[in-house]
JSON list of N, CA and C in Angstrom, two decimals:
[
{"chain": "A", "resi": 1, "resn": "UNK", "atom": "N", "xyz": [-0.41, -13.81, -4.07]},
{"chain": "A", "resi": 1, "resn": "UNK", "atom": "CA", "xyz": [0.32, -14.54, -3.06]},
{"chain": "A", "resi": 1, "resn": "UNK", "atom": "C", "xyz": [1.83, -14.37, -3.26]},
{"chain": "A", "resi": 2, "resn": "UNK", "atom": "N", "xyz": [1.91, -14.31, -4.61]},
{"chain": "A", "resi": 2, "resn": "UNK", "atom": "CA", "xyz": [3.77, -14.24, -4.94]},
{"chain": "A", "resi": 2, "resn": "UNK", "atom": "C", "xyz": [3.83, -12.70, -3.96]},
{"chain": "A", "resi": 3, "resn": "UNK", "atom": "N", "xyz": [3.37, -11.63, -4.23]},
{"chain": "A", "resi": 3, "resn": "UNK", "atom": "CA", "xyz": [3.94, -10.49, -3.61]},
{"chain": "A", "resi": 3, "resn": "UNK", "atom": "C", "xyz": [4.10, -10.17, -2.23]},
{"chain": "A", "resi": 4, "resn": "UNK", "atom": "N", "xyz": [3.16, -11.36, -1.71]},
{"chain": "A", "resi": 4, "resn": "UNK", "atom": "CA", "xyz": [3.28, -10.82, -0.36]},
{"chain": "A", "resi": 4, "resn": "UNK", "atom": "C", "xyz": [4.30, -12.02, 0.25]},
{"chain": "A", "resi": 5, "resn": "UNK", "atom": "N", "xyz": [4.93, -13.05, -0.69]},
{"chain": "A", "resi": 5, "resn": "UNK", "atom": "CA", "xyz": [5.97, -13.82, -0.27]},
{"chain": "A", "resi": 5, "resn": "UNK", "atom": "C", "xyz": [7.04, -13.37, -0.61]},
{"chain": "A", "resi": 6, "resn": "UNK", "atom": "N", "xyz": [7.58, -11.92, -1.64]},
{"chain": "A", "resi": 6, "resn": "UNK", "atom": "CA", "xyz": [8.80, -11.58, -1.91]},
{"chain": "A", "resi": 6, "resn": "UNK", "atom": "C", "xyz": [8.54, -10.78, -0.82]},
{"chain": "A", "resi": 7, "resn": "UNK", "atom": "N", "xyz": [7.63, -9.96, -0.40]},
{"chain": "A", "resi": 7, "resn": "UNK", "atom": "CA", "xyz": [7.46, -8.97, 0.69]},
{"chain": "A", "resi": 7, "resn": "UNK", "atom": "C", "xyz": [8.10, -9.52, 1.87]},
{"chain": "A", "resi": 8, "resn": "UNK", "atom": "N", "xyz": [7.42, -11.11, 2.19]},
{"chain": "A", "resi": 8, "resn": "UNK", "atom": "CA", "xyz": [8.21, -11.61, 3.40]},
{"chain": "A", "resi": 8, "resn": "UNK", "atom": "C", "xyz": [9.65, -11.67, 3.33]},
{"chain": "A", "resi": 9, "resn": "UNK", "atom": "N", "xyz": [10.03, -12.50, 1.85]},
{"chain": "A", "resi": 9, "resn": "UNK", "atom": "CA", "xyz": [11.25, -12.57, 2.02]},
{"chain": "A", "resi": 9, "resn": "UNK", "atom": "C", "xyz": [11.98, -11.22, 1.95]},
{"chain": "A", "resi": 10, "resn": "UNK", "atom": "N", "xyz": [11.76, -10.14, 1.70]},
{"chain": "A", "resi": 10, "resn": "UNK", "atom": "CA", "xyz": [12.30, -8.88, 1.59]},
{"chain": "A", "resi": 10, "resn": "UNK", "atom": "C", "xyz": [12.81, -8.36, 3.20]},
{"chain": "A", "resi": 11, "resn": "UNK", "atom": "N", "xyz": [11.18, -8.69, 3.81]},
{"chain": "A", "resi": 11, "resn": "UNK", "atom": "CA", "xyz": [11.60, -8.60, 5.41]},
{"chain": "A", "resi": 11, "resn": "UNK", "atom": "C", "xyz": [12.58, -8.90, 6.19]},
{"chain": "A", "resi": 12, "resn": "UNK", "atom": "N", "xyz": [12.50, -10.81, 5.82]},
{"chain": "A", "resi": 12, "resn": "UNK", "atom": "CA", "xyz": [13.58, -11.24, 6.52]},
{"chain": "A", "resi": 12, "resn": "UNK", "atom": "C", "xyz": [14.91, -10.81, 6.31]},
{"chain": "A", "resi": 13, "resn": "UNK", "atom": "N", "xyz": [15.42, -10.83, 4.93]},
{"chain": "A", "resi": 13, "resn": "UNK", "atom": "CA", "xyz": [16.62, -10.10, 4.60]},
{"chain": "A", "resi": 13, "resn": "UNK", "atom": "C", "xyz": [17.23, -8.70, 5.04]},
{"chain": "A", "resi": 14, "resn": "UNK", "atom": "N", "xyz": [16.10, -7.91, 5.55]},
{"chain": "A", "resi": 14, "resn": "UNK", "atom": "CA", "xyz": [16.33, -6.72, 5.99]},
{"chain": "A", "resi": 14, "resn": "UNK", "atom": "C", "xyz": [16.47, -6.62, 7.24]},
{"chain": "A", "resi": 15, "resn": "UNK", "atom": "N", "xyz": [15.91, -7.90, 8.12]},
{"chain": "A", "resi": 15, "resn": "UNK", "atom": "CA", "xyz": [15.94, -8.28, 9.44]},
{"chain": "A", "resi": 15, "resn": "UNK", "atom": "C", "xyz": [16.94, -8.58, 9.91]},
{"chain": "A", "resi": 16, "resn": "UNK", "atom": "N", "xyz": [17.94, -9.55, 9.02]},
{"chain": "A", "resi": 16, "resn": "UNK", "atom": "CA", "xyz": [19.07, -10.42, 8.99]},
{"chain": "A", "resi": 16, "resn": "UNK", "atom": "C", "xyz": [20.18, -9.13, 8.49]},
{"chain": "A", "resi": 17, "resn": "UNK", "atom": "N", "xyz": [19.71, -7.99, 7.75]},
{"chain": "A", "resi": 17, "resn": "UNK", "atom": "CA", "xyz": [21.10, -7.17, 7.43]},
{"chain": "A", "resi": 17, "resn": "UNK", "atom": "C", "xyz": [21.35, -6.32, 8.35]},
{"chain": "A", "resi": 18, "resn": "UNK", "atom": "N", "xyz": [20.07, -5.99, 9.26]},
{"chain": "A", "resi": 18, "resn": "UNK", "atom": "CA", "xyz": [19.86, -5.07, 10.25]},
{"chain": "A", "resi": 18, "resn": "UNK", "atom": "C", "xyz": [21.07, -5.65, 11.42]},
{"chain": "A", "resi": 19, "resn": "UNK", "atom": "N", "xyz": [20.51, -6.57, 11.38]},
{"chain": "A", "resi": 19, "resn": "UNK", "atom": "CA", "xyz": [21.44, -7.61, 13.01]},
{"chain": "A", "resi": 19, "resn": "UNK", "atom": "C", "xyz": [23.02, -8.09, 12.51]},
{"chain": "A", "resi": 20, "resn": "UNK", "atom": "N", "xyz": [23.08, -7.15, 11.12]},
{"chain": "A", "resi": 20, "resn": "UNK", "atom": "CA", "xyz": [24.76, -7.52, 10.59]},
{"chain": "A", "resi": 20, "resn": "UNK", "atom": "C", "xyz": [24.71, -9.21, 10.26]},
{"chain": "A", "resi": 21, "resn": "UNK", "atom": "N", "xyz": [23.62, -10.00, 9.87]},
{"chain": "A", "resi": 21, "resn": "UNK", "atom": "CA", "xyz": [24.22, -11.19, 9.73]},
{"chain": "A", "resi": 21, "resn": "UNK", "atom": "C", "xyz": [23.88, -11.03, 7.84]},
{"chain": "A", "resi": 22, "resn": "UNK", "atom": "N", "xyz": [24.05, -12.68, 7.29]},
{"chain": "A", "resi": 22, "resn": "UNK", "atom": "CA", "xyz": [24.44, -12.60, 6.27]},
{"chain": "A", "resi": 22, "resn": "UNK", "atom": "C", "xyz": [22.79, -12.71, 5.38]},
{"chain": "A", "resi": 23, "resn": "UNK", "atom": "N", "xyz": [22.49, -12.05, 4.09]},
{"chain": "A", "resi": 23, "resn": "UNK", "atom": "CA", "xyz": [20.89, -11.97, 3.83]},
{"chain": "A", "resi": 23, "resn": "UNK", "atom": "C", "xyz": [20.46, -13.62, 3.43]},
{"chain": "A", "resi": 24, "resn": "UNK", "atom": "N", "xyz": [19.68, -14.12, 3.58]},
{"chain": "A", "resi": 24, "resn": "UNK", "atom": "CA", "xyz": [19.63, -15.41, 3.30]},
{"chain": "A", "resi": 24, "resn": "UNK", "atom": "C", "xyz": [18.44, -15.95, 2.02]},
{"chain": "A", "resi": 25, "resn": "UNK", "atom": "N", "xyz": [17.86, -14.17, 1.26]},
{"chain": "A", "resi": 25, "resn": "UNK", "atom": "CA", "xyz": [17.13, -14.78, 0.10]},
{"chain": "A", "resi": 25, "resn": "UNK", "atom": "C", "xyz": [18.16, -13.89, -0.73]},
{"chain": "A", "resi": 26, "resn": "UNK", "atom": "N", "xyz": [18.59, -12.86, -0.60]},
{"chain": "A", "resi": 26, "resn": "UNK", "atom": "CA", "xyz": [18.95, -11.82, -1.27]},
{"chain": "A", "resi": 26, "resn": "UNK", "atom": "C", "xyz": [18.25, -11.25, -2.38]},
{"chain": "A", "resi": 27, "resn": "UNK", "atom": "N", "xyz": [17.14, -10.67, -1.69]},
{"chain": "A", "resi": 27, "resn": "UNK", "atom": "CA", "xyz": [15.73, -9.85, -3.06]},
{"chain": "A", "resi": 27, "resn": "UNK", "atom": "C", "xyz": [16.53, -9.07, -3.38]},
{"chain": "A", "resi": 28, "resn": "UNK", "atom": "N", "xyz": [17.21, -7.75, -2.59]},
{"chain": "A", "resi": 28, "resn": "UNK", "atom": "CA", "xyz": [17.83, -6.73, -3.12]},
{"chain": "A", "resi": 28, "resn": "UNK", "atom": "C", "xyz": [18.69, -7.14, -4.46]},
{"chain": "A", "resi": 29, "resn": "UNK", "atom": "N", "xyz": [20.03, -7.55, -3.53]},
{"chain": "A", "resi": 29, "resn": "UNK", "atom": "CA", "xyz": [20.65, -8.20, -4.56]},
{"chain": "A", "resi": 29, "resn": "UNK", "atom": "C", "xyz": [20.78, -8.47, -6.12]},
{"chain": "A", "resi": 30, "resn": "UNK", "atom": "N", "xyz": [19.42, -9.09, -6.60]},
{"chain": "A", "resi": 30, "resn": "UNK", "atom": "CA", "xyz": [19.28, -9.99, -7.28]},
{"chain": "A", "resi": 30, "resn": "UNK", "atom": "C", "xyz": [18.26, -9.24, -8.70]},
{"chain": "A", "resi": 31, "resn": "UNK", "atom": "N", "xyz": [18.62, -8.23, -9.29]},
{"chain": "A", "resi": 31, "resn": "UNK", "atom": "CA", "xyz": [17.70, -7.77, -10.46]},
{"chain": "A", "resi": 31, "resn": "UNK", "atom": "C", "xyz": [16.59, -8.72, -10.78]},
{"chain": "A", "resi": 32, "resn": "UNK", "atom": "N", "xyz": [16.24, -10.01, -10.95]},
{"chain": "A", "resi": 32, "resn": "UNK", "atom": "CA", "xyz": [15.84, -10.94, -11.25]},
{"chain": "A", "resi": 32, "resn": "UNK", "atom": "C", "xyz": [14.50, -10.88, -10.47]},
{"chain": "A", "resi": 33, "resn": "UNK", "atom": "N", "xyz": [14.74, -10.58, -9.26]},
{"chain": "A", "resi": 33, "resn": "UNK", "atom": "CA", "xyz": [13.42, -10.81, -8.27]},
{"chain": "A", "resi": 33, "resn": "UNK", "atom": "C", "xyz": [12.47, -9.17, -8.69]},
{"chain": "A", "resi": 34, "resn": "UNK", "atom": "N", "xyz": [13.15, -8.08, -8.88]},
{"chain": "A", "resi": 34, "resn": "UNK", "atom": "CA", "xyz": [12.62, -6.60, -9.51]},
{"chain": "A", "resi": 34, "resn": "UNK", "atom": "C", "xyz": [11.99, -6.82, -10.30]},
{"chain": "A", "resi": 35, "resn": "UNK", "atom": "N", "xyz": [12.61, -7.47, -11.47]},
{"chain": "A", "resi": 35, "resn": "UNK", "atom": "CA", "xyz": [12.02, -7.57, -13.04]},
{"chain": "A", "resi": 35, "resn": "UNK", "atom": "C", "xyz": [10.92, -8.10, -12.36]},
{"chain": "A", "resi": 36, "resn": "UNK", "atom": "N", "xyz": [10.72, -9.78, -11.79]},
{"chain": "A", "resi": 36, "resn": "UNK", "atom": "CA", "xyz": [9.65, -10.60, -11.72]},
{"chain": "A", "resi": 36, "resn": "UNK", "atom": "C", "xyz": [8.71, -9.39, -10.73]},
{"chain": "A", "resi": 37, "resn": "UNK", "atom": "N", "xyz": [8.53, -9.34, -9.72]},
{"chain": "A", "resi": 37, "resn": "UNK", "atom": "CA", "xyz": [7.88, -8.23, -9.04]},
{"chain": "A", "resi": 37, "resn": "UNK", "atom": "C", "xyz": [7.25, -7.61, -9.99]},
{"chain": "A", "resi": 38, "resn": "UNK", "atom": "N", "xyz": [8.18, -6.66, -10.48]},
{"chain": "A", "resi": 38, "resn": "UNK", "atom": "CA", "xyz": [7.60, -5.53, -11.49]},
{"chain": "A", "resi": 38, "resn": "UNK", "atom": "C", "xyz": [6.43, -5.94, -12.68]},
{"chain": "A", "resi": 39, "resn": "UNK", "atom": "N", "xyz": [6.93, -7.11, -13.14]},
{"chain": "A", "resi": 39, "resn": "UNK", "atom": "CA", "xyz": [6.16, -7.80, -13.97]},
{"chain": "A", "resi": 39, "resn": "UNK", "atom": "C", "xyz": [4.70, -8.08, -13.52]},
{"chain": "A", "resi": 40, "resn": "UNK", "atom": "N", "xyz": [4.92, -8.60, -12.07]},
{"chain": "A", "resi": 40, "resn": "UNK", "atom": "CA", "xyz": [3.36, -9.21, -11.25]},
{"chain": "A", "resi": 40, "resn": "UNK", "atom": "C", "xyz": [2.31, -8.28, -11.04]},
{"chain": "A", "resi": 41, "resn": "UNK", "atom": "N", "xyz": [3.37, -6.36, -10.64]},
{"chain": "A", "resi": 41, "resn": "UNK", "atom": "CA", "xyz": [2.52, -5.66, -10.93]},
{"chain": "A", "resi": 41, "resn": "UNK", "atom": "C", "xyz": [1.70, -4.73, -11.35]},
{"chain": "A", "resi": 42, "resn": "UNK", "atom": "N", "xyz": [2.56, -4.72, -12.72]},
{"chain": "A", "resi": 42, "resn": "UNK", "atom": "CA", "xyz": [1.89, -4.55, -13.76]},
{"chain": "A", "resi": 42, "resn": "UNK", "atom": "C", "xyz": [0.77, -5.26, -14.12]},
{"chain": "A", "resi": 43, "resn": "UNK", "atom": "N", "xyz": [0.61, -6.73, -14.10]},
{"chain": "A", "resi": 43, "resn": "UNK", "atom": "CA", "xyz": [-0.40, -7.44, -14.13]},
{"chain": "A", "resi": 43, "resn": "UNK", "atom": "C", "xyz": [-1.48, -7.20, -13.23]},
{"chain": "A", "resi": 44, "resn": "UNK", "atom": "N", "xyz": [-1.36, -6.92, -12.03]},
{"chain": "A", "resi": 44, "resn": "UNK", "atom": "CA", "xyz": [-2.27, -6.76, -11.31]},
{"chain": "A", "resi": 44, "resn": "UNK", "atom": "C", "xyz": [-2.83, -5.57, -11.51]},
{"chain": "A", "resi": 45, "resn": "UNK", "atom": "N", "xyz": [-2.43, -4.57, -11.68]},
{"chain": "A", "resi": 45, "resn": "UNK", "atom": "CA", "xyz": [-2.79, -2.95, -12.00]},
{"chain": "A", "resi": 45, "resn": "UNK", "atom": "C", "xyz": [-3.47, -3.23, -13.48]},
{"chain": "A", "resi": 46, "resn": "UNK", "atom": "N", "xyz": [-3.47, -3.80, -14.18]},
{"chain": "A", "resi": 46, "resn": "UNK", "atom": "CA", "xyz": [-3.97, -4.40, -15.48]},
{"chain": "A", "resi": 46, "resn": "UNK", "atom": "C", "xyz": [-5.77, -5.37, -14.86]},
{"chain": "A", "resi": 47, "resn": "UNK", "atom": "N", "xyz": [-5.51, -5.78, -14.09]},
{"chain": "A", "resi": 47, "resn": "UNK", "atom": "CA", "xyz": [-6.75, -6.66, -13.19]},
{"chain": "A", "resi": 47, "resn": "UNK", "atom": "C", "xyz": [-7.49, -5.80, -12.56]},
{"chain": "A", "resi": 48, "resn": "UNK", "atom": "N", "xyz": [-6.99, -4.39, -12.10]},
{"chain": "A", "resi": 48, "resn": "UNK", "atom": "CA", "xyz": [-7.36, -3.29, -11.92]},
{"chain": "A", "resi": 48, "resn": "UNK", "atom": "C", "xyz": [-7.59, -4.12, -9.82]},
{"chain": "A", "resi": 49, "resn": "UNK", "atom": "N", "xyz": [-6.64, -4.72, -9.44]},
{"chain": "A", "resi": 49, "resn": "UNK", "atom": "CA", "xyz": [-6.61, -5.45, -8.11]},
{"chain": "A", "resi": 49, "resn": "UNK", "atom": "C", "xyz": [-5.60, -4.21, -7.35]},
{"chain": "A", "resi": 50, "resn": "UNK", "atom": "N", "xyz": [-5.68, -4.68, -6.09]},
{"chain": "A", "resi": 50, "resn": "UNK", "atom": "CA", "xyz": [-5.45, -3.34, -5.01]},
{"chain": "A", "resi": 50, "resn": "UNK", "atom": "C", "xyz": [-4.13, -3.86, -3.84]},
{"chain": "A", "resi": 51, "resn": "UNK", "atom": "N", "xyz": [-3.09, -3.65, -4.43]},
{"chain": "A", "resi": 51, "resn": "UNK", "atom": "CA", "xyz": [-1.80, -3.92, -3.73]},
{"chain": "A", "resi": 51, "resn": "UNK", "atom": "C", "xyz": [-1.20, -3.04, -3.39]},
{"chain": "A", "resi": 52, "resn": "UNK", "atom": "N", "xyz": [0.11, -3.33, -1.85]},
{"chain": "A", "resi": 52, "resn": "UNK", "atom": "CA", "xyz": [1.15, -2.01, -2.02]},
{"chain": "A", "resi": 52, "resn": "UNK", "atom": "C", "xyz": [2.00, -2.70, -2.76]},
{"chain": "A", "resi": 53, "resn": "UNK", "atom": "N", "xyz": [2.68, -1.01, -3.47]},
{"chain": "A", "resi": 53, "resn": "UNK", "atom": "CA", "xyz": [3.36, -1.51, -4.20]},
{"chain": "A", "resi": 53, "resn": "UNK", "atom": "C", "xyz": [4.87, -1.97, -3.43]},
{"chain": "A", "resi": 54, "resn": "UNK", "atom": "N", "xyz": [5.71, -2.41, -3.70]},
{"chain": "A", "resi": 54, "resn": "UNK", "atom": "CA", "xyz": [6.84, -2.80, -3.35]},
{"chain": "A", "resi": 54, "resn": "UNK", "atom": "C", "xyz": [7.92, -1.81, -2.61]},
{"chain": "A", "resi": 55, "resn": "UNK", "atom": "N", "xyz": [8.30, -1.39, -1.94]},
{"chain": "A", "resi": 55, "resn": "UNK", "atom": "CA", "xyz": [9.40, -0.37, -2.04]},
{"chain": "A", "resi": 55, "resn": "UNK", "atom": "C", "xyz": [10.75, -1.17, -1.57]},
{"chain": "A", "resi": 56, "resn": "UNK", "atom": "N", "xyz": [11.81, -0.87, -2.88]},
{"chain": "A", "resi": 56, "resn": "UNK", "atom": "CA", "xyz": [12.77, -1.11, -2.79]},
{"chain": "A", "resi": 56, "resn": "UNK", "atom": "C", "xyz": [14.01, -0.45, -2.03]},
{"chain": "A", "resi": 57, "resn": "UNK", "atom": "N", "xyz": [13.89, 0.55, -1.95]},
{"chain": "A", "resi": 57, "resn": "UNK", "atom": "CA", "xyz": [14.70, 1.70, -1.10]},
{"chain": "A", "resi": 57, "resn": "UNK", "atom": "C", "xyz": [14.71, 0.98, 0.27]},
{"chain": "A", "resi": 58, "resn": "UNK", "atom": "N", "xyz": [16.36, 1.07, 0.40]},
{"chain": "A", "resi": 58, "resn": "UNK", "atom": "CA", "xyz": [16.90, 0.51, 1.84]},
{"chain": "A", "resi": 58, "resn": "UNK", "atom": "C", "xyz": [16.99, 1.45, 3.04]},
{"chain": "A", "resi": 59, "resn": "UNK", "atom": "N", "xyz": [17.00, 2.59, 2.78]},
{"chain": "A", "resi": 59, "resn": "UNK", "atom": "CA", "xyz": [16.54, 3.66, 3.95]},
{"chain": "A", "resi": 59, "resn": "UNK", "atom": "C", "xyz": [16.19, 4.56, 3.75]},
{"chain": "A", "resi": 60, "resn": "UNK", "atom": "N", "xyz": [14.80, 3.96, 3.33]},
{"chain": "A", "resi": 60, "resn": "UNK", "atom": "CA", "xyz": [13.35, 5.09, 3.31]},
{"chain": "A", "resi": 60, "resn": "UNK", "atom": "C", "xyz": [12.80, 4.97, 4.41]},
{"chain": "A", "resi": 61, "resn": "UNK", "atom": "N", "xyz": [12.64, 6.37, 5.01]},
{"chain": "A", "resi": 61, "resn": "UNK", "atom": "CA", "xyz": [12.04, 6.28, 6.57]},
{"chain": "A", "resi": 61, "resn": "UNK", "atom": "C", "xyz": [10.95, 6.14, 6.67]},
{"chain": "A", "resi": 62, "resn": "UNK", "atom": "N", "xyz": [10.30, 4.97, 7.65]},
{"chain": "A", "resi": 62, "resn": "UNK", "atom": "CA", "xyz": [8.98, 4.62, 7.72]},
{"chain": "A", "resi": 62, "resn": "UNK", "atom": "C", "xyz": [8.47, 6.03, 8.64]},
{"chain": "A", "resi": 63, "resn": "UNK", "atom": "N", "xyz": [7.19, 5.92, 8.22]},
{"chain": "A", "resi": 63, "resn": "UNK", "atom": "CA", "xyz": [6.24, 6.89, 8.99]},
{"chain": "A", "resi": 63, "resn": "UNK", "atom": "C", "xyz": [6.14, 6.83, 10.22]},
{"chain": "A", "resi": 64, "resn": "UNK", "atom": "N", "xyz": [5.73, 7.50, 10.99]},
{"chain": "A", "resi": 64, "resn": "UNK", "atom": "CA", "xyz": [5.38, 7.77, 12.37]},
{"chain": "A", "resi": 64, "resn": "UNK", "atom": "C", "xyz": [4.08, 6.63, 12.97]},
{"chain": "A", "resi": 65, "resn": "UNK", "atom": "N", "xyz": [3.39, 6.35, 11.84]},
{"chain": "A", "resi": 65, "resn": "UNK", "atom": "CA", "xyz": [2.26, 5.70, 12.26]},
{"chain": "A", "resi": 65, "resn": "UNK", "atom": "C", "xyz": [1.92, 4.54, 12.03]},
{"chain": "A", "resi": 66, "resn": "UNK", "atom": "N", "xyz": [3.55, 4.15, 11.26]},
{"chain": "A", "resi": 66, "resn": "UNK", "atom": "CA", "xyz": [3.09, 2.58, 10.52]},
{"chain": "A", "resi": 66, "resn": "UNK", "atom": "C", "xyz": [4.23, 1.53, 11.39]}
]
């Protein structure tokens, strides 16, 4: 549940930088939210459980189909 709530908040922030306003969780930002992420999934890949992983890259071009 944590990943798919930094995911949201990742969204919104990217939503809010897109439209030039100001980010209002700041995931990028913030090393703190990476480490924790990174940490969750490792754990989960350890549970041998089936997530995407995170992508941090601010203009990585989405696919054609997604």
């Amino acid at each position: 549940m944590y990943n798919e709530g930094l995911r949201g908040a990742l969204a919104v922030d990217d939503a809010l930088n897109q439209q030039g306003q100001e980010t209002r969780f700041r995931v990028r930002e913030a090393p703190e939210w990476k480490k924790h992420a990174a940490a969750l999934e490792a754990e989960m890949l350890k549970r041998g459980m089936f997530f995407e992983v995170i992508d941090w890259s601010e203009d990585q071009a989405q696919l054609p189909f997604e």
